[in-house]
Tab-separated table of C-alpha atoms in Angstrom:
chain	number	residue	atom	x	y	z
U	1	GLY	CA	140.918	111.600	61.253
U	2	ASN	CA	138.996	114.811	60.713
U	3	SER	CA	140.585	117.672	58.801
U	4	VAL	CA	139.684	121.013	57.246
U	5	THR	CA	141.447	122.623	54.301
U	6	GLN	CA	140.729	126.221	53.478
U	7	MET	CA	141.994	128.712	50.960
U	8	GLU	CA	145.291	130.226	51.995
U	9	GLY	CA	145.503	133.955	52.256
U	10	PRO	CA	145.958	136.699	52.548
U	11	VAL	CA	143.065	137.923	50.443
U	12	THR	CA	142.836	141.607	49.589
U	13	LEU	CA	139.638	143.017	48.101
U	14	SER	CA	138.241	146.419	47.338
U	15	GLU	CA	135.121	147.517	49.177
U	16	GLU	CA	131.900	146.153	47.600
U	17	ALA	CA	133.751	143.306	45.883
U	18	PHE	CA	132.456	139.715	45.967
U	19	LEU	CA	134.099	137.361	48.449
U	20	THR	CA	134.600	133.613	48.266
U	21	ILE	CA	136.749	131.659	50.696
U	22	ASN	CA	136.951	127.968	49.829
U	23	CYS	CA	136.725	125.268	52.483
U	24	THR	CA	136.735	121.495	52.091
U	25	TYR	CA	136.673	118.887	54.811
U	26	THR	CA	137.372	115.246	55.584
U	27	ALA	CA	135.343	113.596	58.300
U	28	THR	CA	133.616	110.392	59.208
U	29	GLY	CA	129.917	110.443	59.820
U	30	TYR	CA	127.895	113.618	59.567
U	31	PRO	CA	129.808	116.599	60.908
U	32	SER	CA	128.466	120.045	61.651
U	33	LEU	CA	130.262	122.822	59.799
U	34	PHE	CA	131.122	126.326	60.976
U	35	TRP	CA	132.713	129.584	59.970
U	36	TYR	CA	134.364	131.590	62.731
U	37	VAL	CA	135.790	135.101	62.481
U	38	GLN	CA	138.654	136.552	64.512
U	39	TYR	CA	139.083	140.315	64.658
U	40	PRO	CA	142.449	141.689	65.800
U	41	GLY	CA	142.953	141.273	69.545
U	42	GLU	CA	139.686	139.412	70.002
U	43	GLY	CA	138.573	135.832	70.459
U	44	LEU	CA	136.852	133.732	67.854
U	45	GLN	CA	133.214	134.538	67.087
U	46	LEU	CA	130.803	132.177	65.403
U	47	LEU	CA	129.778	133.659	62.071
U	48	LEU	CA	127.474	130.930	60.784
U	49	LYS	CA	126.916	127.194	60.884
U	50	ALA	CA	125.165	124.315	59.152
U	51	THR	CA	124.378	120.982	60.746
U	52	LYS	CA	123.275	118.806	57.840
U	53	ALA	CA	123.698	118.395	54.111
U	54	ASP	CA	122.206	121.166	51.928
U	55	ASP	CA	121.702	123.455	54.926
U	56	LYS	CA	122.623	127.080	54.277
U	57	GLY	CA	124.065	129.093	57.119
U	58	SER	CA	123.828	132.868	56.887
U	59	ASN	CA	124.662	135.890	59.012
U	60	LYS	CA	125.586	139.547	58.379
U	61	GLY	CA	125.430	139.040	54.605
U	62	PHE	CA	127.721	136.001	54.681
U	63	GLU	CA	126.478	132.642	53.441
U	64	ALA	CA	127.772	129.082	53.192
U	65	THR	CA	126.054	125.893	52.007
U	66	TYR	CA	126.868	122.427	53.352
U	67	ARG	CA	127.677	120.331	50.262
U	68	LYS	CA	128.130	116.706	51.231
U	69	GLU	CA	128.727	115.527	47.653
U	70	THR	CA	131.759	117.806	47.329
U	71	THR	CA	132.616	117.878	51.067
U	72	SER	CA	132.675	121.677	50.912
U	73	PHE	CA	131.429	124.675	52.874
U	74	HIS	CA	132.568	127.739	50.946
U	75	LEU	CA	132.018	131.172	52.496
U	76	GLU	CA	130.552	133.916	50.295
U	77	LYS	CA	129.521	137.542	50.620
U	78	GLY	CA	128.167	139.647	47.808
U	79	SER	CA	129.622	142.999	48.863
U	80	VAL	CA	132.386	143.242	51.455
U	81	GLN	CA	133.002	146.220	53.713
U	82	VAL	CA	136.144	147.515	55.364
U	83	SER	CA	134.728	146.281	58.682
U	84	ASP	CA	134.832	142.692	57.352
U	85	SER	CA	138.641	142.729	57.536
U	86	ALA	CA	139.545	139.832	59.831
U	87	VAL	CA	140.777	136.245	59.833
U	88	TYR	CA	138.160	133.653	58.865
U	89	PHE	CA	138.319	130.026	60.025
U	90	CYS	CA	136.385	127.089	58.676
U	91	ALA	CA	135.757	124.370	61.265
U	92	LEU	CA	133.918	121.122	61.796
U	93	SER	CA	132.520	119.243	64.731
U	94	ALA	CA	132.185	115.504	64.498
U	95	GLY	CA	128.828	115.809	66.124
U	96	VAL	CA	127.180	116.971	69.258
U	97	TRP	CA	126.737	114.270	71.814
U	98	ALA	CA	126.756	114.445	75.552
U	99	GLY	CA	129.735	116.580	76.481
U	100	SER	CA	131.469	116.665	73.101
U	101	TYR	CA	132.055	119.979	71.336
U	102	GLN	CA	135.512	119.396	69.878
U	103	LEU	CA	136.189	121.582	66.831
U	104	THR	CA	138.726	120.927	64.080
U	105	PHE	CA	139.819	124.178	62.422
U	106	GLY	CA	141.402	125.101	59.133
U	107	LYS	CA	144.485	127.319	59.099
U	108	GLY	CA	142.529	130.516	58.564
U	109	THR	CA	142.276	133.052	55.765
U	110	LYS	CA	143.173	136.672	56.414
U	111	LEU	CA	140.895	139.097	54.588
U	112	SER	CA	141.790	142.737	54.095
U	113	VAL	CA	139.238	145.061	52.527
U	114	ILE	CA	140.505	148.387	51.227
U	115	PRO	CA	138.317	151.451	50.646
E	1	ASP	CA	126.866	139.569	81.214
E	2	ALA	CA	130.582	138.881	80.997
E	3	GLY	CA	131.619	136.451	78.343
E	4	VAL	CA	134.530	134.069	78.645
E	5	THR	CA	137.370	135.715	80.547
E	6	GLN	CA	140.969	134.555	80.519
E	7	SER	CA	143.976	135.585	82.565
E	8	PRO	CA	146.623	136.701	82.159
E	9	THR	CA	146.425	138.259	78.701
E	10	HIS	CA	150.168	137.963	78.108
E	11	LEU	CA	152.862	135.850	79.708
E	12	ILE	CA	156.575	135.370	79.160
E	13	LYS	CA	158.333	132.259	80.446
E	14	THR	CA	161.641	130.525	79.860
E	15	ARG	CA	162.239	126.990	78.691
E	16	GLY	CA	161.724	124.343	81.365
E	17	GLN	CA	159.398	126.472	83.469
E	18	GLN	CA	155.803	125.687	84.303
E	19	VAL	CA	152.798	127.897	83.576
E	20	THR	CA	149.160	128.082	84.675
E	21	LEU	CA	146.498	129.811	82.606
E	22	ARG	CA	143.013	130.562	83.907
E	23	CYS	CA	139.567	130.729	82.396
E	24	SER	CA	136.149	131.749	83.677
E	25	PRO	CA	133.323	130.514	81.456
E	26	LYS	CA	130.379	132.552	80.338
E	27	SER	CA	127.613	132.693	82.924
E	28	GLY	CA	125.434	129.585	82.735
E	29	HIS	CA	128.032	127.492	80.912
E	30	ASP	CA	129.321	124.270	82.440
E	31	THR	CA	131.727	122.900	79.826
E	32	VAL	CA	135.155	124.358	79.128
E	33	SER	CA	137.557	123.566	76.296
E	34	TRP	CA	141.115	124.715	75.681
E	35	TYR	CA	142.743	125.353	72.302
E	36	GLN	CA	146.291	126.198	71.236
E	37	GLN	CA	146.668	128.611	68.311
E	38	ALA	CA	150.180	128.896	66.942
E	39	LEU	CA	151.049	131.965	64.873
E	40	GLY	CA	149.412	131.786	61.457
E	41	GLN	CA	147.577	128.544	62.263
E	42	GLY	CA	144.104	127.537	63.247
E	43	PRO	CA	143.308	126.620	66.855
E	44	GLN	CA	144.045	123.038	67.884
E	45	PHE	CA	141.941	121.260	70.485
E	46	ILE	CA	143.811	120.418	73.696
E	47	PHE	CA	141.100	119.053	75.986
E	48	GLN	CA	137.612	119.581	77.355
E	49	TYR	CA	136.293	119.553	80.916
E	50	TYR	CA	132.817	118.799	82.110
E	51	GLU	CA	131.697	118.025	85.654
E	52	GLU	CA	135.290	118.545	86.823
E	53	GLU	CA	136.592	115.707	84.642
E	54	GLU	CA	138.590	115.638	81.432
E	55	ARG	CA	136.136	114.298	78.870
E	56	GLN	CA	138.066	114.553	75.626
E	57	ARG	CA	141.683	115.113	74.758
E	58	GLY	CA	143.431	116.133	71.564
E	59	ASN	CA	146.893	115.104	70.425
E	60	PHE	CA	148.895	116.876	73.127
E	61	PRO	CA	151.521	115.385	75.465
E	62	ASP	CA	151.000	114.807	79.156
E	63	ARG	CA	152.899	118.029	79.888
E	64	PHE	CA	149.543	119.662	79.221
E	65	SER	CA	147.102	119.141	82.052
E	66	GLY	CA	144.035	120.871	83.341
E	67	HIS	CA	141.495	121.214	86.023
E	68	GLN	CA	137.913	122.326	86.381
E	69	PHE	CA	136.570	123.713	89.624
E	70	PRO	CA	133.068	123.373	91.117
E	71	ASN	CA	132.223	126.878	89.857
E	72	TYR	CA	133.060	125.642	86.312
E	73	SER	CA	136.168	127.793	85.967
E	74	SER	CA	139.229	126.037	84.604
E	75	GLU	CA	143.012	126.049	84.561
E	76	LEU	CA	145.447	124.884	81.931
E	77	ASN	CA	148.885	123.834	83.190
E	78	VAL	CA	151.900	123.277	80.995
E	79	ASN	CA	155.058	121.748	82.491
E	80	ALA	CA	158.610	121.746	81.145
E	81	LEU	CA	157.903	124.492	78.641
E	82	LEU	CA	159.391	124.235	75.171
E	83	LEU	CA	159.953	127.002	72.658
E	84	GLY	CA	157.248	125.387	70.524
E	85	ASP	CA	154.684	125.980	73.251
E	86	SER	CA	154.676	129.681	72.357
E	87	ALA	CA	151.143	130.351	71.136
E	88	LEU	CA	147.804	131.963	71.863
E	89	TYR	CA	145.831	129.755	74.247
E	90	LEU	CA	142.095	130.040	73.852
E	91	CYS	CA	139.420	128.978	76.272
E	92	ALA	CA	135.897	128.242	75.072
E	93	SER	CA	132.750	127.491	77.024
E	94	ILE	CA	129.294	126.123	76.316
E	95	LYS	CA	126.206	124.961	78.140
E	96	SER	CA	126.272	121.209	77.713
E	97	ASN	CA	123.149	120.243	75.854
E	98	LEU	CA	122.189	117.644	73.307
E	99	ALA	CA	120.525	120.307	71.179
E	100	THR	CA	122.553	121.603	68.268
E	101	ASN	CA	121.582	125.236	68.688
E	102	GLU	CA	124.107	125.824	71.448
E	103	LYS	CA	127.322	127.515	70.438
E	104	LEU	CA	130.829	127.852	71.772
E	105	PHE	CA	131.913	131.204	73.162
E	106	PHE	CA	135.630	131.948	73.018
E	107	GLY	CA	137.742	134.141	75.237
E	108	SER	CA	140.328	136.570	73.846
E	109	GLY	CA	143.125	134.244	74.845
E	110	THR	CA	146.423	134.256	76.710
E	111	GLN	CA	149.475	134.952	74.587
E	112	LEU	CA	152.313	132.775	75.927
E	113	SER	CA	155.871	133.447	74.840
E	114	VAL	CA	158.567	130.923	75.772
E	115	LEU	CA	162.131	132.232	75.534
């Protein structure tokens, strides 16, 4: 079956530090890959996505590249801010077909950024 | 434009009881999914409703059931509650479309505590 493994947290960084959160996946076929962010007391928000190999998703300074050869989708940001403190989830979808949007999530990585 | 709204926000039940959680999708969305997020874990897919029918189901027992109404809103019912059912229950909606540029919108969830 499909599965996502991501770096366990928590991760604590100083402001302006470089961030990497590792994510690897197991799936049949050609999944779409996502990073979601969950701020305290809020629902999940899509941060970025990539739908095919070598695609790079980017948003708000965050980036991730779909690497089929290594089955990875690592999240990176060059300079984190205190406002980036949240829980980050890597997820995959086995593919969009009529009516199917089932996501498989990793366990999440809690990021805390200190001033 | 209201996003995905869920009610109630918090709920406390005792073992053996039954519970109903409610979700109103984002305006224009016709597909609703439910996820269970245990403490410190990623969300797990329960099931998805489209055109008032259950279209996909995750690995959850029959105690978990749902319904979708003609206005696309949805309910999640859990019978014979167990302590292990304590979790944050997330609802997500999307406009069903074969294009890959659609994205899931998540509600803030219902926190269920089973005592």
